[in-house]
C-alpha cells in the first residue's frame, strides 16, 4: 500500500515533468488506464488518454506553462494540491475558441487526486475559475472598432 508521501511524490513528478516540461508520457507512470477526470472536457477520449490530451491542449495554448503548487494536503489515499498556473497564450486557440493574443495568464486552482493501493491516480477532481481564465485571455474584450 502506498503512503500519502509516496502519492505526493507521484504528483510532484507529474507537475514538474508533465505539466511544466511537457513530458506527456509521465502520465502513464502515475495514473491508471481507466482514470476518471472531473472538471476537464473529455475531447472525445476516456481514461488516461483523456488526461494526456487535456495536458497536451493546455501546453499547445501556453507553450511556457508553469504550474507551482502552493499547498499540499495529504489525507489517506487523497492528495489535494492548491496551485497557480502561469503562462503566455502564444500557441493554439484556447479550447478552440479564444485566439492567442500573447496575454499572460496567472490563475489559481485546486485538484483532489485519489490513489489506489499501488500508488496510481484513479480519479481526479479539478477546479479552476474558467470565467477568470477567459477574462485574462481577452475573451470578453470589445472587438476593435
CSV table of C-alpha atoms in Angstrom, one decimal:
chain,number,residue,atom,x,y,z
A,1,UNK,CA,0.0,0.0,0.0
A,2,UNK,CA,1.3,3.4,-1.0
A,3,UNK,CA,1.8,6.1,1.7
A,4,UNK,CA,0.5,9.7,1.5
A,5,UNK,CA,4.1,10.9,1.0
A,6,UNK,CA,4.6,8.4,-1.9
A,7,UNK,CA,1.4,9.7,-3.5
A,8,UNK,CA,2.6,13.3,-3.2
A,9,UNK,CA,5.9,12.3,-4.9
A,10,UNK,CA,3.9,10.9,-7.8
A,11,UNK,CA,2.1,14.3,-8.2
A,12,UNK,CA,5.3,16.3,-7.8
A,13,UNK,CA,6.8,14.3,-10.7
A,14,UNK,CA,3.6,14.8,-12.7
A,15,UNK,CA,3.6,18.6,-12.1
A,16,UNK,CA,7.3,19.1,-12.9
A,17,UNK,CA,7.8,16.6,-15.8
A,18,UNK,CA,4.4,16.6,-17.5
A,19,UNK,CA,2.8,20.0,-16.9
A,20,UNK,CA,5.9,22.1,-16.7
A,21,UNK,CA,8.2,20.3,-19.1
A,22,UNK,CA,5.8,18.7,-21.5
A,23,UNK,CA,6.8,15.1,-21.0
A,24,UNK,CA,3.3,13.7,-21.5
A,25,UNK,CA,4.3,10.1,-21.1
A,26,UNK,CA,4.8,10.6,-17.4
A,27,UNK,CA,1.0,10.4,-17.1
A,28,UNK,CA,1.2,6.7,-17.8
A,29,UNK,CA,3.5,6.3,-14.8
A,30,UNK,CA,1.2,8.0,-12.3
A,31,UNK,CA,-2.4,7.3,-13.4
A,32,UNK,CA,-4.4,4.2,-14.1
A,33,UNK,CA,-5.6,3.3,-17.6
A,34,UNK,CA,-9.2,3.9,-16.6
A,35,UNK,CA,-8.5,7.2,-14.7
A,36,UNK,CA,-11.6,9.3,-14.2
A,37,UNK,CA,-11.2,13.1,-14.5
A,38,UNK,CA,-13.8,15.6,-13.3
A,39,UNK,CA,-13.7,19.2,-14.3
A,40,UNK,CA,-11.9,18.8,-17.7
A,41,UNK,CA,-13.6,18.5,-21.1
A,42,UNK,CA,-13.4,14.9,-22.4
A,43,UNK,CA,-12.3,15.9,-26.0
A,44,UNK,CA,-13.6,12.5,-27.2
A,45,UNK,CA,-11.2,10.5,-25.1
A,46,UNK,CA,-11.5,8.5,-21.9
A,47,UNK,CA,-9.3,7.4,-19.1
A,48,UNK,CA,-5.6,8.2,-19.0
A,49,UNK,CA,-5.7,9.2,-22.7
A,50,UNK,CA,-8.2,11.9,-21.9
A,51,UNK,CA,-5.8,13.3,-19.2
A,52,UNK,CA,-2.9,13.2,-21.6
A,53,UNK,CA,-4.9,15.0,-24.3
A,54,UNK,CA,-6.0,17.6,-21.8
A,55,UNK,CA,-2.4,18.4,-20.8
A,56,UNK,CA,-1.4,18.5,-24.5
A,57,UNK,CA,-4.1,21.0,-25.2
A,58,UNK,CA,-3.0,23.2,-22.3
A,59,UNK,CA,0.6,23.2,-23.4
A,60,UNK,CA,-0.3,23.8,-27.0
A,61,UNK,CA,-2.0,27.0,-26.0
A,62,UNK,CA,0.6,28.0,-23.4
A,63,UNK,CA,4.0,26.7,-24.5
A,64,UNK,CA,5.6,28.3,-21.4
A,65,UNK,CA,3.1,26.8,-19.0
A,66,UNK,CA,4.4,26.6,-15.5
A,67,UNK,CA,2.4,25.3,-12.5
A,68,UNK,CA,3.5,25.9,-9.0
A,69,UNK,CA,1.9,24.0,-6.1
A,70,UNK,CA,1.3,26.5,-3.2
A,71,UNK,CA,-0.1,24.0,-0.7
A,72,UNK,CA,-0.4,20.2,-0.3
A,73,UNK,CA,-2.9,18.4,1.9
A,74,UNK,CA,-2.4,14.7,2.4
A,75,UNK,CA,-5.3,12.7,3.7
A,76,UNK,CA,-5.2,8.9,3.5
A,77,UNK,CA,-5.4,8.0,-0.2
A,78,UNK,CA,-6.2,11.5,-1.4
A,79,UNK,CA,-3.9,14.4,-2.1
A,80,UNK,CA,-5.1,18.0,-2.5
A,81,UNK,CA,-2.9,20.4,-4.4
A,82,UNK,CA,-3.6,24.1,-4.5
A,83,UNK,CA,-1.7,25.5,-7.4
A,84,UNK,CA,-1.1,28.6,-9.5
A,85,UNK,CA,-0.8,28.2,-13.3
A,86,UNK,CA,1.1,30.8,-15.3
A,87,UNK,CA,1.8,31.0,-18.9
A,88,UNK,CA,1.6,33.2,-22.0
A,89,UNK,CA,-1.1,32.5,-24.6
A,90,UNK,CA,1.1,32.4,-27.7
A,91,UNK,CA,0.1,29.0,-29.1
A,92,UNK,CA,-3.2,27.4,-30.3
A,93,UNK,CA,-6.6,29.0,-29.7
A,94,UNK,CA,-7.6,28.1,-26.1
A,95,UNK,CA,-10.3,25.5,-26.1
A,96,UNK,CA,-10.6,26.1,-29.8
A,97,UNK,CA,-12.4,29.3,-29.1
A,98,UNK,CA,-10.1,32.1,-27.8
A,99,UNK,CA,-7.3,33.2,-30.2
A,100,UNK,CA,-3.8,33.8,-28.9
A,101,UNK,CA,-3.1,37.4,-28.3
A,102,UNK,CA,0.2,37.0,-26.3
A,103,UNK,CA,-1.6,37.6,-23.0
A,104,UNK,CA,-0.1,36.4,-19.8
A,105,UNK,CA,-2.2,34.1,-17.6
A,106,UNK,CA,-1.9,33.7,-13.8
A,107,UNK,CA,-4.8,31.6,-12.3
A,108,UNK,CA,-5.2,29.6,-9.1
A,109,UNK,CA,-6.8,26.2,-9.0
A,110,UNK,CA,-7.3,23.1,-6.8
A,111,UNK,CA,-7.1,19.4,-7.7
A,112,UNK,CA,-8.1,16.5,-5.5
A,113,UNK,CA,-6.4,13.2,-6.6
A,114,UNK,CA,-7.4,9.8,-5.3
A,115,UNK,CA,-4.9,7.0,-5.3
A,116,UNK,CA,-5.3,3.2,-5.4
A,117,UNK,CA,-3.2,0.9,-3.1
A,118,UNK,CA,-0.5,0.7,-5.8
A,119,UNK,CA,0.1,4.4,-5.7
A,120,UNK,CA,-1.6,5.3,-9.0
A,121,UNK,CA,-4.2,8.0,-9.5
A,122,UNK,CA,-7.6,6.6,-10.2
A,123,UNK,CA,-9.8,9.7,-10.0
A,124,UNK,CA,-9.2,13.5,-10.1
A,125,UNK,CA,-11.4,16.5,-9.3
A,126,UNK,CA,-10.1,19.7,-11.0
A,127,UNK,CA,-11.4,23.2,-10.2
A,128,UNK,CA,-10.3,26.5,-11.7
A,129,UNK,CA,-12.3,29.7,-12.4
A,130,UNK,CA,-13.0,29.5,-16.1
A,131,UNK,CA,-14.5,32.9,-16.2
A,132,UNK,CA,-11.3,34.5,-14.8
A,133,UNK,CA,-9.2,32.5,-17.3
A,134,UNK,CA,-11.4,33.7,-20.2
A,135,UNK,CA,-11.2,37.3,-19.0
A,136,UNK,CA,-7.5,37.2,-18.7
A,137,UNK,CA,-7.2,35.9,-22.2
A,138,UNK,CA,-9.4,38.7,-23.6
A,139,UNK,CA,-12.5,36.6,-24.5
A,140,UNK,CA,-14.8,39.4,-23.3
A,141,UNK,CA,-12.9,42.4,-24.7
A,142,UNK,CA,-14.8,44.6,-27.1
A,143,UNK,CA,-13.9,43.9,-30.8
A,144,UNK,CA,-11.6,46.5,-32.4
A,145,UNK,CA,-13.6,49.4,-34.0
